[in-house]
Tab-separated table of C-alpha atoms in Angstrom:
chain	number	residue	atom	x	y	z
L	1	MET	CA	-104.850	55.932	-132.388
L	2	GLU	CA	-101.537	57.744	-131.723
L	3	SER	CA	-100.679	61.191	-130.933
L	4	SER	CA	-98.480	61.608	-134.139
L	5	ASN	CA	-101.447	60.590	-136.242
L	6	GLU	CA	-103.556	63.627	-136.541
L	7	ILE	CA	-105.438	64.428	-139.295
L	8	TYR	CA	-106.173	68.617	-139.384
L	9	ARG	CA	-107.646	69.889	-142.786
L	10	LEU	CA	-110.115	72.404	-144.135
L	11	ALA	CA	-113.636	71.289	-143.701
L	12	TYR	CA	-114.354	71.924	-147.344
L	13	PRO	CA	-111.121	71.955	-149.238
L	14	ASP	CA	-112.569	72.235	-152.228
L	15	HIS	CA	-114.639	75.726	-151.387
L	16	GLU	CA	-112.920	79.002	-150.507
L	17	LYS	CA	-116.271	80.419	-149.864
L	18	ASP	CA	-120.130	79.619	-149.894
L	19	LEU	CA	-122.544	80.858	-152.170
L	20	SER	CA	-123.232	84.164	-149.803
L	21	GLY	CA	-119.808	85.069	-150.381
L	22	ASN	CA	-118.692	83.843	-146.950
L	23	THR	CA	-115.025	82.996	-146.345
L	24	LEU	CA	-115.024	79.094	-145.169
L	25	TYR	CA	-112.724	79.053	-142.153
L	26	ALA	CA	-113.898	75.871	-140.410
L	27	HIS	CA	-111.611	72.969	-140.247
L	28	VAL	CA	-111.693	68.908	-139.397
L	29	SER	CA	-109.690	67.354	-136.713
L	30	TYR	CA	-109.412	63.454	-136.107
L	31	GLY	CA	-106.853	61.130	-134.917
L	32	LEU	CA	-106.003	62.326	-131.739
L	33	PRO	CA	-108.009	61.744	-128.425
L	34	PHE	CA	-110.639	65.058	-128.042
L	35	SER	CA	-109.048	66.284	-124.822
L	36	GLU	CA	-105.639	66.166	-126.100
L	37	ALA	CA	-106.634	67.645	-129.768
L	38	CYS	CA	-108.928	70.803	-128.318
L	39	ALA	CA	-106.324	71.561	-125.715
L	40	LYS	CA	-103.602	71.746	-128.427
L	41	HIS	CA	-105.812	74.024	-130.746
L	42	VAL	CA	-107.292	76.324	-127.862
L	43	SER	CA	-103.706	77.140	-127.301
L	44	ASP	CA	-101.516	76.939	-130.431
L	45	THR	CA	-104.090	77.817	-133.119
L	46	TYR	CA	-106.553	80.290	-131.134
L	47	GLN	CA	-104.130	81.400	-128.189
L	48	ALA	CA	-107.455	81.566	-126.054
L	49	LYS	CA	-106.729	81.788	-122.559
L	50	LYS	CA	-110.190	81.708	-121.203
L	51	ALA	CA	-112.029	78.896	-123.008
L	52	TYR	CA	-115.599	78.309	-121.539
L	53	ILE	CA	-117.348	74.518	-122.198
L	54	ILE	CA	-120.642	74.074	-122.682
L	55	ALA	CA	-121.394	70.031	-121.831
L	56	SER	CA	-124.106	67.845	-122.295
L	57	THR	CA	-125.321	66.670	-118.733
L	58	SER	CA	-125.109	63.000	-119.403
L	59	LEU	CA	-121.643	63.316	-120.212
L	60	SER	CA	-120.909	65.412	-117.174
L	61	LYS	CA	-122.656	63.293	-114.823
L	62	GLN	CA	-122.044	59.795	-116.323
L	63	THR	CA	-118.694	59.956	-117.691
L	64	SER	CA	-115.237	61.656	-116.699
L	65	HIS	CA	-115.025	63.365	-120.282
L	66	VAL	CA	-115.876	66.759	-119.337
L	67	ARG	CA	-113.227	66.493	-116.269
L	68	ASP	CA	-110.930	65.130	-118.398
L	69	LEU	CA	-111.127	67.793	-120.782
L	70	GLU	CA	-111.137	70.857	-117.948
L	71	GLU	CA	-107.793	68.980	-117.223
L	72	ALA	CA	-106.357	68.734	-120.609
L	73	LEU	CA	-106.946	72.429	-120.662
L	74	ARG	CA	-105.265	73.305	-117.610
L	75	SER	CA	-105.129	77.383	-116.704
L	76	ASP	CA	-106.764	78.023	-120.543
L	77	HIS	CA	-110.281	76.894	-119.269
L	78	VAL	CA	-112.503	79.397	-117.495
L	79	ALA	CA	-115.590	77.623	-116.589
L	80	THR	CA	-118.008	75.266	-117.341
L	81	TRP	CA	-121.820	75.146	-118.006
L	82	THR	CA	-123.676	71.922	-118.095
L	83	GLY	CA	-126.540	70.983	-119.867
L	84	MET	CA	-129.378	72.878	-122.558
L	85	ARG	CA	-132.563	71.149	-123.364
L	86	PRO	CA	-133.102	69.918	-126.757
L	87	HIS	CA	-133.975	72.301	-129.417
L	88	THR	CA	-132.255	75.286	-128.060
L	89	PRO	CA	-135.205	76.909	-126.217
L	90	TRP	CA	-134.065	80.848	-126.372
L	91	GLU	CA	-134.538	81.086	-122.509
L	92	ASP	CA	-131.679	78.437	-121.931
L	93	LEU	CA	-129.089	80.554	-123.784
L	94	VAL	CA	-129.463	84.252	-121.959
L	95	PRO	CA	-127.826	82.884	-118.615
L	96	ILE	CA	-124.968	81.532	-120.524
L	97	ILE	CA	-124.145	84.931	-122.945
L	98	ASN	CA	-124.123	86.366	-119.331
L	99	ASP	CA	-121.898	84.208	-117.696
L	100	MET	CA	-119.283	84.297	-120.591
L	101	ARG	CA	-119.484	88.001	-120.872
L	102	GLU	CA	-118.843	88.277	-116.983
L	103	LYS	CA	-115.671	85.825	-117.095
L	104	GLY	CA	-114.500	87.528	-120.403
L	105	ALA	CA	-114.319	84.001	-122.474
L	106	ASP	CA	-112.365	84.108	-125.438
L	107	CYS	CA	-113.179	80.232	-127.109
L	108	LEU	CA	-116.078	78.444	-126.934
L	109	ILE	CA	-116.004	74.714	-126.827
L	110	THR	CA	-118.862	72.235	-127.282
L	111	LEU	CA	-119.151	68.616	-125.665
L	112	GLY	CA	-122.277	66.713	-126.848
L	113	GLY	CA	-125.186	66.887	-129.417
L	114	GLY	CA	-126.668	69.289	-131.814
L	115	SER	CA	-128.747	71.192	-129.283
L	116	LEU	CA	-125.344	72.765	-127.731
L	117	ILE	CA	-123.883	73.505	-131.324
L	118	ASP	CA	-126.816	75.134	-132.137
L	119	GLY	CA	-127.013	77.327	-128.805
L	120	ALA	CA	-123.316	77.993	-129.303
L	121	LYS	CA	-123.621	79.723	-132.656
L	122	ILE	CA	-126.261	82.138	-131.492
L	123	ILE	CA	-124.541	82.791	-128.102
L	124	ILE	CA	-121.540	84.349	-130.273
L	125	TYR	CA	-123.547	86.691	-132.040
L	126	ALA	CA	-125.524	87.542	-128.941
L	127	LEU	CA	-122.030	88.254	-127.327
L	128	ALA	CA	-120.941	90.504	-130.037
L	129	ASN	CA	-124.463	92.265	-130.136
L	130	ASP	CA	-124.906	93.192	-126.869
L	131	VAL	CA	-127.805	90.921	-125.866
L	132	ARG	CA	-128.334	90.572	-122.229
L	133	THR	CA	-132.100	89.606	-121.784
L	134	LEU	CA	-134.640	87.350	-122.986
L	135	ASP	CA	-136.276	90.202	-124.588
L	136	ASP	CA	-132.977	91.415	-126.541
L	137	LEU	CA	-132.754	88.128	-127.827
L	138	ASN	CA	-136.213	87.716	-129.038
L	139	ALA	CA	-135.548	90.929	-130.672
L	140	ILE	CA	-132.874	89.397	-132.867
L	141	VAL	CA	-134.685	86.661	-134.280
L	142	GLU	CA	-138.094	88.365	-134.397
L	143	LYS	CA	-139.351	88.411	-138.165
L	144	LYS	CA	-138.149	91.648	-140.063
L	145	PRO	CA	-139.249	93.079	-143.043
L	146	GLY	CA	-137.533	91.146	-145.905
L	147	ASP	CA	-136.755	88.369	-143.840
L	148	ALA	CA	-137.536	84.546	-145.135
L	149	GLU	CA	-137.207	81.480	-143.136
L	150	PHE	CA	-133.796	82.330	-142.235
L	151	ARG	CA	-133.191	85.169	-139.738
L	152	ASP	CA	-129.914	86.156	-141.856
L	153	ARG	CA	-128.181	88.886	-139.791
L	154	SER	CA	-125.033	89.138	-141.893
L	155	ILE	CA	-125.724	92.979	-142.837
L	156	GLY	CA	-126.223	95.622	-139.770
L	157	SER	CA	-124.567	93.864	-136.923
L	158	ASN	CA	-121.456	92.909	-135.205
L	159	GLU	CA	-119.768	90.222	-136.551
L	160	PRO	CA	-118.931	87.251	-133.898
L	161	THR	CA	-115.422	87.106	-132.857
L	162	VAL	CA	-115.146	84.340	-130.475
L	163	PRO	CA	-114.158	81.085	-132.004
L	164	ILE	CA	-116.559	78.068	-131.589
L	165	ILE	CA	-114.570	74.276	-131.425
L	166	CYS	CA	-117.324	71.976	-131.353
L	167	ILE	CA	-116.539	68.059	-130.045
L	168	PRO	CA	-119.737	66.474	-131.121
L	169	THR	CA	-121.308	63.094	-130.110
L	170	THR	CA	-124.027	62.352	-132.368
L	171	LEU	CA	-124.248	62.418	-136.144
L	172	SER	CA	-126.511	65.800	-136.429
L	173	ALA	CA	-123.700	67.736	-138.326
L	174	GLY	CA	-125.059	71.151	-137.118
L	175	GLU	CA	-120.929	71.610	-136.755
L	176	TYR	CA	-120.652	71.884	-140.358
L	177	SER	CA	-123.012	75.043	-140.966
L	178	ARG	CA	-123.606	78.611	-139.932
L	179	PHE	CA	-127.166	78.065	-138.881
L	180	GLY	CA	-128.467	78.010	-135.499
L	181	GLY	CA	-131.514	76.979	-134.457
L	182	GLY	CA	-133.937	78.088	-131.016
L	183	THR	CA	-137.389	77.307	-130.105
L	184	SER	CA	-139.969	79.442	-128.546
L	185	SER	CA	-141.270	77.687	-125.278
L	186	VAL	CA	-144.329	79.724	-125.928
L	187	THR	CA	-145.129	79.062	-129.604
L	188	HIS	CA	-143.318	75.914	-130.152
L	189	LEU	CA	-141.842	77.350	-133.480
L	190	LYS	CA	-138.262	77.028	-134.056
L	191	VAL	CA	-136.402	79.555	-136.185
L	192	ILE	CA	-132.944	79.439	-137.867
L	193	MET	CA	-130.741	82.540	-137.839
L	194	THR	CA	-127.496	82.790	-139.423
L	195	HIS	CA	-124.477	85.155	-140.010
L	196	GLY	CA	-121.465	84.949	-142.266
L	197	LYS	CA	-119.094	84.250	-139.082
L	198	MET	CA	-121.256	81.613	-137.233
L	199	TYR	CA	-119.536	78.751	-138.595
L	200	PRO	CA	-117.456	77.148	-135.977
L	201	SER	CA	-114.266	77.351	-136.133
L	202	LEU	CA	-113.075	73.560	-135.625
L	203	ILE	CA	-114.517	70.324	-135.185
L	204	ILE	CA	-112.883	67.414	-133.550
L	205	LEU	CA	-114.181	63.915	-134.260
L	206	ASP	CA	-113.202	61.421	-131.711
L	207	PRO	CA	-114.706	57.924	-132.396
L	208	ALA	CA	-114.277	56.442	-128.802
L	209	LEU	CA	-115.972	59.447	-127.380
L	210	SER	CA	-119.229	58.688	-129.429
L	211	THR	CA	-119.358	55.011	-127.871
L	212	THR	CA	-120.530	57.165	-124.821
L	213	THR	CA	-123.973	58.554	-126.804
L	214	PRO	CA	-126.711	56.208	-126.416
L	215	GLU	CA	-127.369	53.797	-129.092
L	216	SER	CA	-130.834	55.259	-129.627
L	217	VAL	CA	-129.226	58.907	-130.048
L	218	TRP	CA	-126.230	57.965	-132.274
L	219	LEU	CA	-128.453	56.108	-134.722
L	220	SER	CA	-131.300	58.145	-135.177
L	221	THR	CA	-129.042	61.298	-135.709
L	222	GLY	CA	-127.406	58.734	-138.281
L	223	VAL	CA	-130.733	58.669	-139.923
L	224	ARG	CA	-130.748	62.219	-139.818
L	225	ALA	CA	-127.621	62.448	-142.071
L	226	ILE	CA	-129.379	59.947	-144.123
L	227	ASP	CA	-132.114	62.015	-144.543
L	228	HIS	CA	-129.741	65.091	-145.488
L	229	CYS	CA	-128.130	62.552	-147.981
L	230	VAL	CA	-131.491	61.644	-149.753
L	231	GLU	CA	-133.353	64.828	-150.030
L	232	GLU	CA	-130.378	66.386	-151.519
L	233	ILE	CA	-130.407	63.683	-154.290
L	234	CYS	CA	-133.956	64.091	-154.681
L	235	SER	CA	-133.885	67.746	-154.873
L	236	SER	CA	-135.604	69.508	-157.464
L	237	MET	CA	-132.563	71.994	-157.378
L	238	ALA	CA	-130.081	69.460	-157.134
L	239	ILE	CA	-126.248	70.742	-158.036
L	240	PRO	CA	-124.186	68.260	-159.461
L	241	GLU	CA	-121.074	68.483	-157.440
L	242	VAL	CA	-123.412	68.522	-154.256
L	243	ASP	CA	-124.663	65.285	-155.548
L	244	VAL	CA	-121.498	63.484	-155.760
L	245	GLU	CA	-120.658	64.404	-152.021
L	246	ALA	CA	-124.214	63.277	-150.983
L	247	GLU	CA	-123.955	60.134	-152.867
L	248	LYS	CA	-120.455	59.423	-151.426
L	249	ALA	CA	-122.077	59.817	-147.896
L	250	LEU	CA	-125.044	58.029	-148.278
L	251	LYS	CA	-122.847	54.680	-149.408
L	252	LEU	CA	-120.917	55.378	-146.245
L	253	LEU	CA	-123.608	55.872	-143.718
L	254	ILE	CA	-126.272	53.331	-144.373
L	255	PRO	CA	-123.899	49.788	-144.150
L	256	ASN	CA	-121.600	51.815	-141.394
L	257	LEU	CA	-124.598	52.767	-139.030
L	258	LEU	CA	-125.459	49.010	-139.410
L	259	LYS	CA	-122.105	48.200	-138.173
L	260	THR	CA	-122.253	50.259	-135.249
L	261	LYS	CA	-125.842	48.557	-134.165
L	262	ALA	CA	-124.067	45.310	-134.715
L	263	ASN	CA	-121.145	46.310	-132.832
L	264	PRO	CA	-121.206	49.253	-130.668
L	265	SER	CA	-117.116	49.334	-130.482
L	266	ASP	CA	-116.359	49.456	-134.201
L	267	LEU	CA	-114.547	52.711	-134.465
L	268	GLU	CA	-113.867	52.480	-137.855
L	269	ALA	CA	-117.477	52.381	-138.743
L	270	ARG	CA	-118.176	55.376	-136.496
L	271	LEU	CA	-115.637	57.303	-138.033
L	272	GLN	CA	-116.692	56.803	-141.283
L	273	CYS	CA	-120.104	57.931	-140.201
L	274	GLN	CA	-118.731	60.917	-138.758
L	275	LEU	CA	-116.983	61.884	-142.168
L	276	ALA	CA	-119.885	61.148	-144.099
L	277	THR	CA	-121.643	64.178	-142.347
L	278	ASN	CA	-119.028	66.095	-143.196
L	279	TYR	CA	-119.334	65.369	-147.085
L	280	VAL	CA	-123.090	65.606	-147.422
L	281	LEU	CA	-123.181	68.738	-145.353
L	282	VAL	CA	-121.604	71.028	-148.473
L	283	MET	CA	-125.234	71.408	-149.345
L	284	LEU	CA	-125.141	74.131	-146.655
L	285	LEU	CA	-122.810	76.242	-148.322
L	286	TYR	CA	-125.590	77.063	-150.602
L	287	ALA	CA	-128.295	77.997	-148.459
L	288	PRO	CA	-130.331	79.922	-147.665
L	289	GLU	CA	-130.396	80.904	-151.391
L	290	ILE	CA	-130.826	77.373	-152.427
L	291	LEU	CA	-132.256	74.666	-150.266
L	292	LEU	CA	-131.436	71.275	-151.260
L	293	VAL	CA	-133.752	69.691	-148.819
L	294	GLY	CA	-137.486	69.509	-148.316
L	295	ALA	CA	-140.335	68.284	-146.764
L	296	SER	CA	-138.738	65.582	-144.387
L	297	HIS	CA	-136.491	68.392	-142.866
L	298	GLY	CA	-139.426	71.105	-143.112
L	299	ILE	CA	-142.173	68.861	-141.178
L	300	GLY	CA	-139.017	67.618	-139.070
L	301	HIS	CA	-138.265	70.944	-137.979
L	302	GLN	CA	-141.901	71.760	-136.383
L	303	LEU	CA	-141.802	67.786	-134.838
L	304	GLY	CA	-138.882	68.421	-132.972
L	305	PRO	CA	-140.655	70.889	-130.659
L	306	LEU	CA	-143.339	68.387	-129.418
L	307	GLY	CA	-140.944	66.893	-128.333
L	308	VAL	CA	-139.373	64.489	-130.703
L	309	GLY	CA	-135.376	64.180	-131.344
L	310	HIS	CA	-134.069	65.493	-134.200
L	311	GLY	CA	-133.134	62.156	-135.625
L	312	HIS	CA	-136.403	60.551	-134.918
L	313	THR	CA	-138.227	63.373	-137.249
L	314	SER	CA	-136.297	61.607	-139.884
L	315	CYS	CA	-137.041	58.064	-138.817
L	316	ILE	CA	-140.510	58.752	-139.050
L	317	LEU	CA	-141.084	61.168	-141.922
L	318	LEU	CA	-138.435	60.154	-144.780
L	319	PRO	CA	-140.111	57.449	-145.853
L	320	ALA	CA	-143.856	58.895	-146.255
L	321	VAL	CA	-142.145	61.922	-147.981
L	322	LEU	CA	-140.595	59.637	-150.634
L	323	SER	CA	-143.885	58.187	-151.190
L	324	TYR	CA	-145.889	61.656	-151.449
L	325	ASN	CA	-143.307	62.976	-153.828
L	326	ALA	CA	-142.564	59.576	-156.310
L	327	LYS	CA	-144.810	61.221	-158.882
L	328	GLU	CA	-142.654	64.164	-159.245
L	329	ASN	CA	-138.697	62.716	-158.789
L	330	SER	CA	-139.227	58.898	-159.505
L	331	GLU	CA	-135.781	58.784	-161.398
L	332	LYS	CA	-134.163	60.703	-158.493
L	333	GLN	CA	-135.318	58.105	-155.927
L	334	GLN	CA	-134.255	55.462	-158.182
L	335	LYS	CA	-130.942	56.339	-157.774
L	336	VAL	CA	-131.310	56.172	-153.806
L	337	LYS	CA	-132.757	52.982	-154.594
L	338	ASP	CA	-129.440	51.901	-156.421
L	339	ILE	CA	-127.079	53.182	-153.897
L	340	ILE	CA	-128.679	51.272	-150.921
L	341	TRP	CA	-128.804	48.056	-152.963
L	342	SER	CA	-125.497	48.390	-153.811
L	343	ASP	CA	-123.627	46.978	-150.634
L	344	SER	CA	-123.830	43.658	-149.406
L	345	THR	CA	-124.113	44.759	-145.689
L	346	VAL	CA	-127.321	46.481	-146.191
L	347	VAL	CA	-128.554	43.759	-148.765
L	348	GLU	CA	-128.512	41.223	-146.252
L	349	VAL	CA	-130.667	43.180	-144.233
L	350	LEU	CA	-133.181	44.090	-146.755
L	351	LYS	CA	-133.642	40.259	-148.228
L	352	LYS	CA	-133.884	39.654	-144.272
L	353	ALA	CA	-136.826	41.974	-144.297
L	354	GLY	CA	-138.582	40.060	-147.276
L	355	LEU	CA	-137.657	42.852	-150.054
L	356	VAL	CA	-136.783	42.244	-153.605
L	357	LYS	CA	-135.046	44.930	-155.507
L	358	GLU	CA	-137.089	44.860	-158.306
L	359	LYS	CA	-140.481	44.678	-156.430
L	360	THR	CA	-139.937	47.759	-153.998
L	361	ASN	CA	-138.299	51.267	-153.941
L	362	ALA	CA	-136.367	53.557	-151.674
L	363	GLY	CA	-138.751	54.206	-149.109
L	364	ASP	CA	-139.224	50.564	-148.605
L	365	ALA	CA	-135.612	50.062	-148.530
L	366	LEU	CA	-135.300	52.799	-146.262
L	367	ASP	CA	-138.431	51.525	-143.898
L	368	ALA	CA	-136.105	48.065	-143.545
L	369	VAL	CA	-133.129	49.655	-142.360
L	370	PHE	CA	-134.480	52.114	-140.143
L	371	ARG	CA	-136.451	49.008	-138.374
L	372	GLU	CA	-133.457	47.137	-138.364
L	373	LEU	CA	-132.141	49.779	-136.450
L	374	GLY	CA	-134.459	49.898	-133.805
L	375	MET	CA	-135.931	53.242	-134.790
L	376	PRO	CA	-139.896	54.800	-134.514
L	377	ARG	CA	-141.460	54.604	-137.573
L	378	THR	CA	-144.875	56.071	-136.410
L	379	LEU	CA	-146.114	59.331	-134.619
L	380	LYS	CA	-147.992	57.225	-132.037
L	381	GLU	CA	-144.334	55.785	-130.828
L	382	VAL	CA	-143.006	58.957	-130.163
L	383	GLY	CA	-146.414	60.229	-128.086
L	384	VAL	CA	-147.724	62.715	-130.780
L	385	GLY	CA	-151.723	61.853	-130.954
L	386	ARG	CA	-153.933	63.337	-133.448
L	387	ASP	CA	-155.177	66.401	-131.309
L	388	LYS	CA	-151.337	67.786	-132.556
L	389	LEU	CA	-151.754	67.562	-136.167
L	390	ASP	CA	-153.353	70.615	-136.692
L	391	VAL	CA	-150.727	72.377	-135.412
L	392	LEU	CA	-147.787	70.759	-136.871
L	393	ALA	CA	-149.293	71.180	-140.387
L	394	GLU	CA	-149.659	75.003	-139.798
L	395	ASN	CA	-146.290	75.183	-138.488
L	396	SER	CA	-144.725	73.445	-141.273
L	397	LEU	CA	-146.243	75.813	-143.957
L	398	LYS	CA	-144.305	78.343	-142.161
L	399	ASP	CA	-140.736	76.453	-142.839
L	400	GLN	CA	-139.089	77.305	-146.138
L	401	CYS	CA	-137.861	73.538	-146.715
L	402	CYS	CA	-141.711	72.676	-147.154
L	403	VAL	CA	-141.850	75.301	-149.802
L	404	VAL	CA	-138.991	74.128	-151.830
L	405	ASN	CA	-140.082	70.529	-151.446
L	406	PRO	CA	-140.301	68.485	-154.781
L	407	ILE	CA	-143.865	69.043	-154.614
L	408	PRO	CA	-144.493	72.085	-153.100
L	409	LEU	CA	-146.320	72.469	-149.612
L	410	THR	CA	-148.401	75.344	-149.631
L	411	LYS	CA	-151.780	73.947	-147.911
L	412	LYS	CA	-152.450	72.438	-144.661
L	413	GLU	CA	-153.930	69.252	-146.402
L	414	GLN	CA	-150.816	68.422	-148.008
L	415	VAL	CA	-148.614	68.624	-144.557
L	416	LEU	CA	-151.775	66.216	-143.190
L	417	GLU	CA	-151.532	63.879	-146.237
L	418	ILE	CA	-148.298	63.167	-145.368
L	419	LEU	CA	-148.774	62.857	-141.132
L	420	GLU	CA	-151.417	60.458	-142.070
L	421	MET	CA	-149.490	58.154	-143.522
L	422	VAL	CA	-147.112	58.033	-139.882
L	423	VAL	CA	-150.036	58.726	-137.529
L	424	GLY	CA	-149.671	54.955	-136.357
L	425	GLU	CA	-153.183	54.130	-135.428
């Protein structure tokens, strides 16, 4: 890609505000090498002089990409922090918050996957609100009167002011929302907080960078993006304009994920996957007032802290949740099935698996796609045994995504019924 080919646009060009009335300021950039684009916007767009990088451990140790970014930033770079554990443990954030404050950081750059991005959003809020200890951070996310599943701190606190630049290496797509999730290492409960100024300011897409992402991570987070599309389309609260974006994204994601599996160097297919995640995340502009996902997300939020990667939760749960919900939303699931069967690349995979469109459902088709991608399909495959099912079910009932499932999950037995489909014993 030539340097003159940058595309720089609003992440949500058809929306000025989200449903809560927050102005949408996030932009997307692609067409330039990530280091060049980042250095350009740090200097020219944000006039930052002390950019702080949080980079994934694997990129830092196994590639030159972190060093390349540091060199591109030159004197505008103040420090780099390496590593953050999966699912963003609260205690991992406190030393970064204090280090950024000490160094006077005026821009935060993430180079890596979803846990870094979740952490960055919480960090800029914490900086604005004088968080210095783990107790301070716990006080912010502790449930207060009036709190639902999401800890909305948009009122009665200081606004975050440090811009975030996200350079994602996966398809988790947290970079397009104002929600940041973190996990207690004691309870394993994941809590999501938000503020109207927690949107990242810029998302830089570089498909060449994504080739350094382990295949299993790239593909499983792609399945997570498929989960976004499918649960939105099947939601009982679906919004027509969001349906359009989710359908467009699903049509791009499945065939292009399969193409990147067959040829990891297919940069155009990688870019199409990245753009698809942008399209479907329009659904989060309506959250938390309207949640357009369901139990695959809700149970997945709580399965993650048990050691299961973000994307693998969707690989395991989505077909089972579709089966559970089928008696309530079969017409919407038919729409998903029709989209899946509309692409010749996908049809080839489905036929290889012995499927016939008229005799199968959307869950069957997704199961075949996930298996072709080499993804785990049972809890047993990811090391979660029966001894964990009760606590997983109990924690899932606390997740609002389970409450708004097409068949609301209000009893532990309902969650266990879904989990029994995926135990793998």
